[in-house]
Tab-separated table of C-alpha atoms in Angstrom:
chain	number	residue	atom	x	y	z
A	72	MET	CA	16.508	2.935	104.394
A	73	ALA	CA	17.892	-0.523	103.606
A	74	GLU	CA	21.549	0.698	103.129
A	75	ALA	CA	21.385	2.789	106.651
A	76	GLN	CA	21.243	-1.043	108.167
A	77	VAL	CA	24.903	-1.545	106.768
A	78	HIS	CA	25.535	2.072	107.625
A	79	ASP	CA	25.090	1.590	111.433
A	80	ASP	CA	27.489	-1.222	112.389
A	81	PRO	CA	26.923	-4.075	109.889
A	82	ASP	CA	28.943	-6.136	112.880
A	83	VAL	CA	26.059	-5.840	115.621
A	84	PRO	CA	23.008	-8.320	114.295
A	85	LYS	CA	19.467	-6.805	114.922
A	86	GLY	CA	19.442	-9.579	118.531
A	87	ARG	CA	21.774	-7.337	119.755
A	88	LYS	CA	21.008	-4.673	122.637
A	89	ALA	CA	20.105	-1.475	121.056
A	90	PHE	CA	20.979	2.111	122.578
A	91	VAL	CA	19.004	4.905	121.631
A	92	PRO	CA	21.532	6.828	119.503
A	93	LEU	CA	23.016	10.173	120.573
A	94	GLU	CA	22.431	12.809	118.772
A	95	ASN	CA	25.303	14.410	116.969
A	96	ASN	CA	25.728	17.764	119.606
A	97	PRO	CA	28.453	18.149	121.740
A	98	GLU	CA	26.763	19.613	125.015
A	99	VAL	CA	25.207	16.087	124.987
A	100	MET	CA	28.182	14.340	124.717
A	101	SER	CA	30.018	16.033	127.202
A	102	SER	CA	26.749	15.879	129.569
A	103	LEU	CA	27.722	11.776	129.431
A	104	VAL	CA	30.994	11.416	130.052
A	105	HIS	CA	31.005	14.025	132.894
A	106	LYS	CA	27.756	12.148	134.290
A	107	LEU	CA	30.362	8.598	134.221
A	108	GLY	CA	33.085	10.929	135.803
A	109	LEU	CA	35.434	12.765	133.499
A	110	SER	CA	36.502	16.331	135.182
A	111	PRO	CA	34.393	19.232	133.877
A	112	THR	CA	37.562	20.871	132.762
A	113	LEU	CA	37.232	19.067	129.822
A	114	SER	CA	34.285	19.381	127.503
A	115	PHE	CA	33.161	18.530	123.497
A	116	HIS	CA	33.491	21.522	121.467
A	117	ASP	CA	32.356	21.985	117.737
A	118	VAL	CA	34.773	22.126	114.927
A	119	PHE	CA	33.402	24.596	112.193
A	120	SER	CA	36.366	24.389	110.267
A	121	ILE	CA	39.542	22.953	109.767
A	122	GLU	CA	40.789	25.080	106.895
A	123	ASP	CA	40.214	28.628	108.274
A	124	PRO	CA	42.841	29.242	111.137
A	125	ASP	CA	40.645	32.032	112.514
A	126	LEU	CA	37.429	29.423	113.175
A	127	LEU	CA	40.024	26.376	114.211
A	128	SER	CA	41.223	28.772	116.806
A	129	PHE	CA	37.949	28.861	119.063
A	130	ILE	CA	38.968	25.364	119.985
A	131	PRO	CA	41.290	25.862	123.220
A	132	ARG	CA	44.045	23.766	122.960
A	133	PRO	CA	45.332	21.354	123.408
A	134	ALA	CA	42.641	19.224	122.117
A	135	ASN	CA	42.898	15.704	123.341
A	136	ALA	CA	40.565	13.625	120.989
A	137	LEU	CA	38.732	14.470	117.609
A	138	LEU	CA	35.735	12.710	116.566
A	139	LEU	CA	34.762	12.416	112.804
A	140	VAL	CA	31.055	11.866	112.204
A	141	PHE	CA	29.627	10.757	108.814
A	142	PRO	CA	27.230	9.138	107.025
A	143	VAL	CA	28.955	5.879	105.629
A	144	SER	CA	29.234	6.060	101.975
A	145	LYS	CA	29.801	2.785	99.251
A	146	SER	CA	33.310	4.067	98.282
A	147	TYR	CA	34.271	4.450	102.539
A	148	GLU	CA	32.693	0.567	102.913
A	149	ASN	CA	34.717	-0.243	100.067
A	150	PHE	CA	37.954	1.531	101.745
A	151	ARG	CA	37.716	-0.325	105.168
A	152	VAL	CA	37.029	-3.649	103.617
A	153	GLN	CA	40.441	-3.259	101.083
A	154	GLU	CA	42.425	-1.850	104.320
A	155	ASP	CA	41.443	-4.609	107.255
A	156	ARG	CA	41.331	-7.657	104.317
A	157	SER	CA	45.103	-8.050	105.645
A	158	LYS	CA	44.828	-7.594	108.921
A	159	ALA	CA	44.344	-10.228	111.718
A	160	GLU	CA	41.616	-9.675	114.258
A	161	TYR	CA	43.350	-7.393	117.509
A	162	GLU	CA	43.829	-9.073	119.937
A	163	GLY	CA	45.593	-6.114	122.696
A	164	LYS	CA	45.278	-5.787	125.839
A	165	GLY	CA	46.814	-5.098	129.084
A	166	ALA	CA	49.081	-2.146	130.536
A	167	GLY	CA	51.412	-1.949	127.568
A	168	GLU	CA	48.598	-1.343	125.263
A	169	PRO	CA	49.481	1.700	123.352
A	170	VAL	CA	45.582	2.534	123.223
A	171	ILE	CA	42.684	0.953	124.792
A	172	TRP	CA	40.028	-0.390	122.096
A	173	TYR	CA	36.291	-1.375	122.002
A	174	LYS	CA	35.061	-3.550	119.528
A	175	GLN	CA	31.499	-2.090	119.253
A	176	THR	CA	28.890	-5.048	120.012
A	177	ILE	CA	25.677	-2.570	120.880
A	178	ARG	CA	23.347	-1.785	118.013
A	179	ASN	CA	23.231	2.440	117.280
A	180	ALA	CA	25.867	2.762	120.074
A	181	CYS	CA	28.435	4.163	117.559
A	182	GLY	CA	28.786	7.353	119.011
A	183	LEU	CA	28.910	6.230	122.764
A	184	ILE	CA	31.884	3.990	121.392
A	185	GLY	CA	33.253	7.312	119.537
A	186	ILE	CA	33.500	9.018	123.201
A	187	LEU	CA	34.713	6.234	125.125
A	188	HIS	CA	37.515	5.792	122.380
A	189	ALA	CA	38.354	9.578	123.590
A	190	VAL	CA	38.032	9.572	127.184
A	191	SER	CA	39.970	6.097	127.704
A	192	ASN	CA	42.950	6.980	125.872
A	193	GLY	CA	45.821	9.307	125.512
A	194	THR	CA	45.901	12.662	127.991
A	195	SER	CA	42.437	12.174	128.568
A	196	ARG	CA	43.313	9.749	130.999
A	197	GLU	CA	44.575	12.127	133.368
A	198	PHE	CA	40.896	13.672	133.943
A	199	ILE	CA	39.090	10.559	134.675
A	200	GLN	CA	37.780	11.343	138.434
A	201	PRO	CA	38.840	8.580	140.962
A	202	GLY	CA	36.643	6.322	142.103
A	203	SER	CA	33.715	7.057	138.929
A	204	ASP	CA	32.016	4.904	137.038
A	205	LEU	CA	34.440	6.137	133.870
A	206	GLU	CA	37.780	5.022	136.619
A	207	LYS	CA	36.120	1.438	136.851
A	208	LEU	CA	34.727	0.817	133.464
A	209	VAL	CA	38.564	1.537	132.266
A	210	GLN	CA	40.578	-0.555	135.230
A	211	ASP	CA	38.302	-3.184	134.305
A	212	ALA	CA	38.510	-3.192	130.288
A	213	THR	CA	42.459	-2.658	130.611
A	214	PRO	CA	43.289	-6.322	131.150
A	215	LEU	CA	40.350	-8.255	129.220
A	216	GLY	CA	40.665	-8.661	125.172
A	217	PRO	CA	38.690	-6.869	122.494
A	218	ILE	CA	35.473	-9.929	123.614
A	219	GLU	CA	35.575	-9.403	126.846
A	220	ARG	CA	36.459	-6.090	126.859
A	221	ALA	CA	33.046	-5.707	124.472
A	222	ASP	CA	31.156	-7.511	126.948
A	223	LEU	CA	32.244	-5.668	129.453
A	224	LEU	CA	30.427	-2.254	127.473
A	225	TYR	CA	27.493	-4.816	126.833
A	226	ASN	CA	26.479	-5.857	130.191
A	227	SER	CA	27.764	-2.200	132.127
A	228	GLN	CA	24.193	-0.340	133.830
A	229	ALA	CA	26.489	2.259	134.396
A	230	LEU	CA	27.362	2.943	131.303
A	231	GLU	CA	23.669	2.312	129.648
A	232	THR	CA	21.973	4.472	131.853
A	233	ALA	CA	24.514	7.619	131.514
A	234	HIS	CA	23.819	6.789	127.644
A	235	GLN	CA	19.766	7.035	128.328
A	236	SER	CA	20.347	10.174	130.782
A	237	ALA	CA	22.193	11.824	127.827
A	238	ALA	CA	19.819	10.529	124.538
A	239	SER	CA	17.675	12.179	126.195
A	240	GLN	CA	18.422	15.831	126.487
A	241	GLY	CA	18.865	16.137	122.704
A	242	GLN	CA	17.185	19.381	120.886
A	243	SER	CA	16.130	16.869	117.714
A	244	ALA	CA	13.432	14.257	118.074
A	245	THR	CA	14.324	11.355	119.982
A	246	PRO	CA	15.308	8.384	117.144
A	247	ASP	CA	14.206	4.409	118.664
A	248	ALA	CA	16.660	2.443	119.614
A	249	GLU	CA	15.519	-0.139	116.840
A	250	ASP	CA	15.690	2.432	114.001
A	251	ASN	CA	18.257	2.511	111.875
A	252	ILE	CA	20.873	5.244	112.217
A	253	ASP	CA	23.600	5.711	109.070
A	254	LEU	CA	25.740	8.053	110.874
A	255	HIS	CA	28.980	6.773	111.923
A	256	TYR	CA	31.754	8.064	114.654
A	257	VAL	CA	35.508	7.542	114.469
A	258	CYS	CA	37.514	8.996	116.843
A	259	PHE	CA	41.240	10.105	116.520
A	260	VAL	CA	43.565	10.033	119.681
A	261	LYS	CA	47.519	10.754	120.481
A	262	ASP	CA	49.069	8.113	122.605
A	263	GLU	CA	52.026	9.042	124.998
A	264	LYS	CA	54.539	7.888	121.998
A	265	ASN	CA	53.098	10.189	120.330
A	266	HIS	CA	51.300	7.937	117.805
A	267	LEU	CA	47.947	9.152	116.408
A	268	TRP	CA	45.621	6.212	116.066
A	269	GLU	CA	42.344	6.096	114.785
A	270	MET	CA	39.493	4.015	116.766
A	271	ASP	CA	36.942	2.370	115.084
A	272	GLY	CA	34.715	-0.058	116.816
A	273	ARG	CA	33.737	-1.499	113.405
A	274	ARG	CA	36.959	-2.596	112.540
A	275	LYS	CA	39.313	-5.435	113.055
A	276	GLY	CA	41.386	-2.877	115.841
A	277	PRO	CA	42.847	0.605	116.490
A	278	LEU	CA	44.828	1.604	113.596
A	279	ASP	CA	47.805	3.895	113.892
A	280	ARG	CA	47.950	6.511	111.546
A	281	GLY	CA	51.680	7.639	112.297
A	282	LEU	CA	53.619	9.883	114.141
A	283	LEU	CA	53.653	13.268	115.907
A	284	ARG	CA	55.748	15.503	117.606
A	285	GLU	CA	55.520	16.072	120.991
A	286	GLU	CA	53.754	19.407	120.805
A	287	GLU	CA	51.485	18.275	118.042
A	288	ASP	CA	48.025	17.789	119.395
A	289	VAL	CA	44.980	15.705	117.056
A	290	LEU	CA	44.361	19.629	115.712
A	291	SER	CA	47.530	19.953	114.533
A	292	GLU	CA	48.415	20.057	110.504
A	293	LYS	CA	50.162	17.070	110.548
A	294	ALA	CA	46.958	15.013	112.552
A	295	LEU	CA	44.388	16.297	110.101
A	296	ASP	CA	46.625	15.477	107.169
A	297	MET	CA	46.962	11.918	108.717
A	298	GLY	CA	43.278	11.805	110.007
A	299	PRO	CA	40.307	13.471	108.710
A	300	ARG	CA	41.859	15.129	105.575
A	301	GLN	CA	42.460	11.707	104.220
A	302	PHE	CA	38.550	10.674	104.816
A	303	ILE	CA	37.743	14.086	102.679
A	304	LYS	CA	40.302	13.581	100.140
A	305	ARG	CA	39.424	9.639	99.647
A	306	GLU	CA	35.190	10.878	99.493
A	307	ALA	CA	35.692	13.804	97.334
A	308	GLU	CA	38.075	11.332	94.725
A	309	THR	CA	35.220	9.102	94.302
A	310	ALA	CA	31.818	9.331	92.618
A	311	GLY	CA	29.088	9.495	94.914
A	312	GLY	CA	31.231	10.160	97.917
A	313	GLU	CA	29.885	11.463	101.073
A	314	LEU	CA	31.320	15.045	102.039
A	315	ARG	CA	28.595	15.519	104.321
A	316	PHE	CA	30.799	15.404	107.812
A	317	SER	CA	31.549	17.084	111.040
A	318	LEU	CA	34.123	17.422	113.765
A	319	ILE	CA	33.834	17.385	117.466
A	320	ALA	CA	36.807	17.867	119.492
A	321	LEU	CA	37.204	16.694	123.500
A	322	ALA	CA	39.356	19.764	124.864
A	323	PRO	CA	39.501	22.118	127.682
A	324	SER	CA	36.349	23.592	128.840
A	325	LEU	CA	35.780	26.871	127.959
A	326	ASP	CA	33.930	27.872	131.697
């Protein structure tokens, strides 16, 4: 499993706090965000296909956020390093920030960071319940720079308690917090000015992937072309590319 250390999060050293990884399961993710204080009128849903309109039609719309889950490949790492090489470290903060971005400093927490990106941005924020732990977390995070914001998550007992509760609910055997996990989560969200953002706690900051129309959500054809399909195309064209992936949408609940 030597490669898995790189895959999980090369930016988080072993001496840092580690969480039990979340299962890649919409019910587990929904339980976590509802416990934190997201309205139960939003939930996570498996997206079984982004090419078959009939399967895509099962997802309630509009979709507020989209998680792309995949084992990190050598080709992805090469692309990440190349794209980030010319970028400065992100320093955004405050109410004028187009999106709230969280740098990952907790080992095995990429699922949690992806979920927080989903619920902290775009129209999802309208569904945060007043007085909840999630409302306090987002309010406290907003004025902070990326390092201080990461420390806020690192030291949040409410976040750790909710994560532990959700991590114990999965259907598969629960891994140890110190295990090396190779699944990674990237989140796509749409801001109030209709820009599509790629949110990844392993990067130098949020990535603006382009402009959508007001009526286009993160599962629209244009958003899929600018986001997940770019990843799939890149991996398909690379020898040894990683074609195992899954997609999970944050969208209106079915019940």
